[in-house]
Coordinates of C-alpha atoms in Angstrom, one line a residue:
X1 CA 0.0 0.0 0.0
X2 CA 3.0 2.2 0.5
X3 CA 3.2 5.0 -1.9
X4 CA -0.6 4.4 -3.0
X5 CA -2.4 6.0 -0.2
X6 CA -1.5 8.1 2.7
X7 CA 0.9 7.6 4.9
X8 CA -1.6 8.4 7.3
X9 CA -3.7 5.6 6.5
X10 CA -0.9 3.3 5.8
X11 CA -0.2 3.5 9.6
X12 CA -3.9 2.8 10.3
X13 CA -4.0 -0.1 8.7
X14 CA -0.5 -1.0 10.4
X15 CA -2.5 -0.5 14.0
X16 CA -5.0 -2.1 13.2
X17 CA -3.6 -5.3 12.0
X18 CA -0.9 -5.1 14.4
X19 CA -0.2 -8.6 16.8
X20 CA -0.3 -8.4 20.6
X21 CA 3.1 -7.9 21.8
X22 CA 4.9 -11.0 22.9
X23 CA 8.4 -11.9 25.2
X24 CA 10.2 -14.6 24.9
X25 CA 11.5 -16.1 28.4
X26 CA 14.8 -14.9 29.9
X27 CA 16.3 -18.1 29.2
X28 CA 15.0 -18.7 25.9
X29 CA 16.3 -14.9 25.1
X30 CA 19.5 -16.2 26.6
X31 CA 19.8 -19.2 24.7
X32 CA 18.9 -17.2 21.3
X33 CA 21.4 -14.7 21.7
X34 CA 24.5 -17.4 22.4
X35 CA 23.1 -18.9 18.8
X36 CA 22.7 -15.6 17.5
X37 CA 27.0 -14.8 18.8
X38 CA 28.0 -18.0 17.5
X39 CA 29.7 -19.0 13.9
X40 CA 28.0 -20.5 11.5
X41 CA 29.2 -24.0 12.2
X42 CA 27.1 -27.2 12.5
X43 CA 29.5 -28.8 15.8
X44 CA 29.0 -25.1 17.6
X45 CA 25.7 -24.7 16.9
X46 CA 24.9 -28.3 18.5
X47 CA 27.5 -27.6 21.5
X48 CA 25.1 -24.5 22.2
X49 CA 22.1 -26.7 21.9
X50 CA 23.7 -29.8 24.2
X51 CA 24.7 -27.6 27.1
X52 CA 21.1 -25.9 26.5
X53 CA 19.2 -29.7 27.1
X54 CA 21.9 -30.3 30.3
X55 CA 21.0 -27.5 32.0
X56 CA 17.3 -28.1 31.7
X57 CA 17.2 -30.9 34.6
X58 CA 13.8 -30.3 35.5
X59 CA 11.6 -29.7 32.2
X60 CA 8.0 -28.4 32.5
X61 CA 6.9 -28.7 28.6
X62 CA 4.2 -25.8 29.3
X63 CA 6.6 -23.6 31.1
X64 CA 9.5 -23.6 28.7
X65 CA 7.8 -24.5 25.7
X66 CA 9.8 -21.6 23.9
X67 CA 13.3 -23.5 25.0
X68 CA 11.4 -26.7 23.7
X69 CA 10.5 -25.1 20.3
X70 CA 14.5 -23.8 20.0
X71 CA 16.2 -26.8 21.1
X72 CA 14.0 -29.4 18.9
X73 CA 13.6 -27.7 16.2
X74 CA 17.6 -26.7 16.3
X75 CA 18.3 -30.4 16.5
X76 CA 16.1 -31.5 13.8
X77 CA 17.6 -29.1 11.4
X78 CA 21.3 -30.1 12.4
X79 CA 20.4 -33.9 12.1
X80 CA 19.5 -33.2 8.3
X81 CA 22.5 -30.5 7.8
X82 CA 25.0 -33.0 9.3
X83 CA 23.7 -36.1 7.3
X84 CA 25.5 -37.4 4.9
X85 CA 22.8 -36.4 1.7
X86 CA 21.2 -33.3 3.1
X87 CA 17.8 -33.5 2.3
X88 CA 17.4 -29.8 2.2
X89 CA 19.7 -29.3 -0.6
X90 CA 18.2 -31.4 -2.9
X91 CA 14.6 -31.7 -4.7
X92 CA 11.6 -32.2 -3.2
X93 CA 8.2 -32.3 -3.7
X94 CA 5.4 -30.3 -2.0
X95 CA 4.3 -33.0 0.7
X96 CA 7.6 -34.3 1.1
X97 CA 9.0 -31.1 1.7
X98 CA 6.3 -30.7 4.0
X99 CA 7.0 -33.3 6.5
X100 CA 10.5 -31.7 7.5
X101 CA 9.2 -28.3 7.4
X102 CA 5.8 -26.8 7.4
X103 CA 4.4 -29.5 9.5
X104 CA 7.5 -30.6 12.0
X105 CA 7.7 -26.7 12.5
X106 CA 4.0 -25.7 13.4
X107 CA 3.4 -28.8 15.2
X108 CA 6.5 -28.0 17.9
X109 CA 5.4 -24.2 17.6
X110 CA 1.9 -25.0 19.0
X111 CA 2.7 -28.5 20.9
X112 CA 1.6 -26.7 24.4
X113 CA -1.6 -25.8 23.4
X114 CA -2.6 -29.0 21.0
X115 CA -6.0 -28.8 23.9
X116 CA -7.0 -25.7 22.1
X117 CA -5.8 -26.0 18.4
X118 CA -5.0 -28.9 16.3
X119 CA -4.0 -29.5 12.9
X120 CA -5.2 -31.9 9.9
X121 CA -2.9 -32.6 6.7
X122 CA -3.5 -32.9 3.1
X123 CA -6.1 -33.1 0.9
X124 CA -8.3 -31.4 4.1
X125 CA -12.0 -30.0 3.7
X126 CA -13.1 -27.6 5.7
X127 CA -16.6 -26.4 6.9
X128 CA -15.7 -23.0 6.7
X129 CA -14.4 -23.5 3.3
X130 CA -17.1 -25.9 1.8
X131 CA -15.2 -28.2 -0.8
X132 CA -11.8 -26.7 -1.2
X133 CA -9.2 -28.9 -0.5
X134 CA -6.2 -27.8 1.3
X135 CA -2.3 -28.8 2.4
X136 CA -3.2 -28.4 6.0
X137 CA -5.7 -26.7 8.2
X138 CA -5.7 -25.2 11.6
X139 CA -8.7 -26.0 13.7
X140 CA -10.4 -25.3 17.5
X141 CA -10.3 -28.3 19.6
X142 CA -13.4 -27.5 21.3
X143 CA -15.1 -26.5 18.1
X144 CA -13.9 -28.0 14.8
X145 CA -15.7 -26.4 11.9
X146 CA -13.6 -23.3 13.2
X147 CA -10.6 -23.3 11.1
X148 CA -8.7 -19.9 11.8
X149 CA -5.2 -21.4 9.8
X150 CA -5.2 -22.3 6.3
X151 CA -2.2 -23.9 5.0
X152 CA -0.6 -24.1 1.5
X153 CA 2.3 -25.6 0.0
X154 CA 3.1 -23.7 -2.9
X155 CA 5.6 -25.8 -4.4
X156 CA 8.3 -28.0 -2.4
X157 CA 12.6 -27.7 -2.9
X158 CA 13.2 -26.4 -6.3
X159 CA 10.3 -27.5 -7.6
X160 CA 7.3 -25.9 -9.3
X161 CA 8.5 -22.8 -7.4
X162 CA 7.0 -20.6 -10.0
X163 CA 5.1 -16.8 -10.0
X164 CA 2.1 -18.6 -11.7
X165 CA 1.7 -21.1 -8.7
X166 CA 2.2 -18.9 -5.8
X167 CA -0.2 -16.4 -7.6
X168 CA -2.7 -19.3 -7.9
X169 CA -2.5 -20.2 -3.8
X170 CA -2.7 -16.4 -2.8
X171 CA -5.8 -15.9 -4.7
X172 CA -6.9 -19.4 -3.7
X173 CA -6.4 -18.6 0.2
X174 CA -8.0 -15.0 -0.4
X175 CA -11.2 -15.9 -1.7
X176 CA -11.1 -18.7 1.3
X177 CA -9.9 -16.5 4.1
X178 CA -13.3 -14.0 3.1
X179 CA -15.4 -16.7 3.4
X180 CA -14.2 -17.9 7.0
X181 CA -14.3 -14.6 8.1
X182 CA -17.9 -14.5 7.4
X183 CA -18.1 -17.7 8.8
X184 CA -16.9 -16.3 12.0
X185 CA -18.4 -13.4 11.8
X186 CA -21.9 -15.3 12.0
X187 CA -21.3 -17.7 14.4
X188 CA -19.5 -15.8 17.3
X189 CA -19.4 -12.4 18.9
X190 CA -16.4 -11.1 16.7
X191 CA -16.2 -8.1 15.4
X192 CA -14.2 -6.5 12.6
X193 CA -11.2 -6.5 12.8
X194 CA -11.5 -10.0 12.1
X195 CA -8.4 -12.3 10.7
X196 CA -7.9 -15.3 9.4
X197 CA -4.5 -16.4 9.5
X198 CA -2.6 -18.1 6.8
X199 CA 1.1 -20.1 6.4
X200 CA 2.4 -20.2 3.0
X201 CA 5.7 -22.8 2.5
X202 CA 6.7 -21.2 -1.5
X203 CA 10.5 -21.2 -2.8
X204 CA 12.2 -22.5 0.6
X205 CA 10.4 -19.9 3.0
X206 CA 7.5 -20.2 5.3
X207 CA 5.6 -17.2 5.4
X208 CA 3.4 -16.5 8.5
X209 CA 0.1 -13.8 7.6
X210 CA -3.2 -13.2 7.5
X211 CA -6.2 -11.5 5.7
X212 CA -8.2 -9.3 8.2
X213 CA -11.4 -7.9 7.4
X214 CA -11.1 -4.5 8.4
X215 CA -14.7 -3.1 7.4
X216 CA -17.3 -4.4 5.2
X217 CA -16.3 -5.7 1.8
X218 CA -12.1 -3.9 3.1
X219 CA -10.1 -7.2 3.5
X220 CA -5.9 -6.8 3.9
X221 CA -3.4 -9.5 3.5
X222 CA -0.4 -8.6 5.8
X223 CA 2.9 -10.8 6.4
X224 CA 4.1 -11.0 9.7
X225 CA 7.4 -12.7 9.6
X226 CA 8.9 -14.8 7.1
X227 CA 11.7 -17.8 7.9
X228 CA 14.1 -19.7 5.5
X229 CA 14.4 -23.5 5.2
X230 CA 17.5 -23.9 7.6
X231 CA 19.8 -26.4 4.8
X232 CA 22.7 -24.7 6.3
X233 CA 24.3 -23.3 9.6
X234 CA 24.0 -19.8 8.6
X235 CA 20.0 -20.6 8.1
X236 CA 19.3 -22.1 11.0
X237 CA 20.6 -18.8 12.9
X238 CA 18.2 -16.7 10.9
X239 CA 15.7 -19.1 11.6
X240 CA 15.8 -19.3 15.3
X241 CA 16.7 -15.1 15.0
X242 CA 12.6 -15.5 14.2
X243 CA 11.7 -17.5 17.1
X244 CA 9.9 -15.0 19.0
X245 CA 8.0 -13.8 15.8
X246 CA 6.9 -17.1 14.8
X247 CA 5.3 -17.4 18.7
X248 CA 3.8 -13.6 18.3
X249 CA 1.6 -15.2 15.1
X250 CA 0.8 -18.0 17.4
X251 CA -0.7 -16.2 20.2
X252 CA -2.4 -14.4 17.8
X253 CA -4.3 -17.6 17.0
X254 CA -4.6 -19.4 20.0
X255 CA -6.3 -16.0 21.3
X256 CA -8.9 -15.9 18.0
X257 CA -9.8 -18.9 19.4

């Protein structure tokens, strides 16, 4: 919207869409900002993440499910950069690109809340969404025809990473998201604004967003934070450099719910 309409507006879309602040804990900080000081090497990177688990004695999943998300997800990512035919490198297709990405990534981002928000994969209907099948879906545990995440893999690992596909998904998940919206809208006490929140995996990124309805008929698309494929040292640091991010678009939708 920049340089389309006023700056002033700009900014009241901005406030308007804007997340609820979110901290990580001190010790997740902590652990974050060793990565974040640390060379881009695989055996220092996992010396970080050993002496991380062996100070964590006593472990209380809900209470340090940030230091969870960090060290598993740093671990998984290191297992596949250290083996001997990184599958990250090579081609993949969508749903097997899927499986050690999208999916291993928001099921540890949401793992301490799976009593209020669960996920279904591949080929998923929706009620919200009538008979549109989609890569994944995010759905209330207490009420499942509400879907508030919509997932799409728009291409896997240099493959079919093409303009024409990711155009095809976006207006896909557009036309969807205005349709759950309304869903909502009906069915609870919402009022505008109104999201529905989207993850997009398309050319080796994962992009975390949603559409909000702002006023009748005024929808906006807004990404939130966007993280790379960690295939290498250097992008597992920027990855985890987006850990608190990632959990700021989670709250988001644990608290729609």
């Amino acid at each position: 919207l920049t340089g389309l309409v006023d700056k002033e507006v700009v900014q009241e879309i901005r406030n308007e869409t804007d997340l609820a602040p979110f901290d990580l804990s001190e010790a997740a900080t902590t652990l974050l900002a060793k990565i974040g000081q640390c060379v881009p090497s695989s055996p220092k990177l996992r010396s970080i993440i050993r002496k991380s688990v062996g100070e964590n004695d006593t472990f209380d999943l809900i209470g340090m499910y940030d230091i969870n998300f960090i060290e598993t997800l740093a671990n998984h990512y290191l297992n596949l950069i250290d083996s001997p035919l990184n599958p990250l490198l090579g081609t993949q297709l969508e749903r097997t690109a899927a499986v050690t990405t999208t999916i291993i990534i928001l099921n540890n981002l949401f793992i301490d809340v799976n009593d209020v928000m669960g996920f279904k994969w591949y080929e998923v209907r929706t009620h919200m969404t009538e008979n549109q099948k989609w890569d994944g879906v995010g759905f209330s545990i207490i009420n499942r025809k509400l879907t508030p995440v919509l997932i799409e893999f728009s291409g896997g690992i240099k493959f079919n990473n093409t303009d024409v596909k990711e155009s095809r998904d976006m207006n896909k998940l557009d036309s969807a998201c205005k349709r759950s919206i309304d869903y909502i809208t009906a069915t609870t006490d919402l009022t505008v604004p109104v999201p529905e929140f989207v993850v997009r995996f398309y050319d080796a990124h994962i992009y975390f967003e949603s559409v909000v309805k702002l006023d009748e008929d005024i929808y906006i698309r807004r990404t939130y934070t966007v993280v790379p494929v960690p295939a290498r040292p250097a992008l597992l640091k920027n990855f985890l450099a987006k850990t608190e991010d990632m959990y700021q678009w989670r709250n988001a939708v644990v608290n729609l719910i």
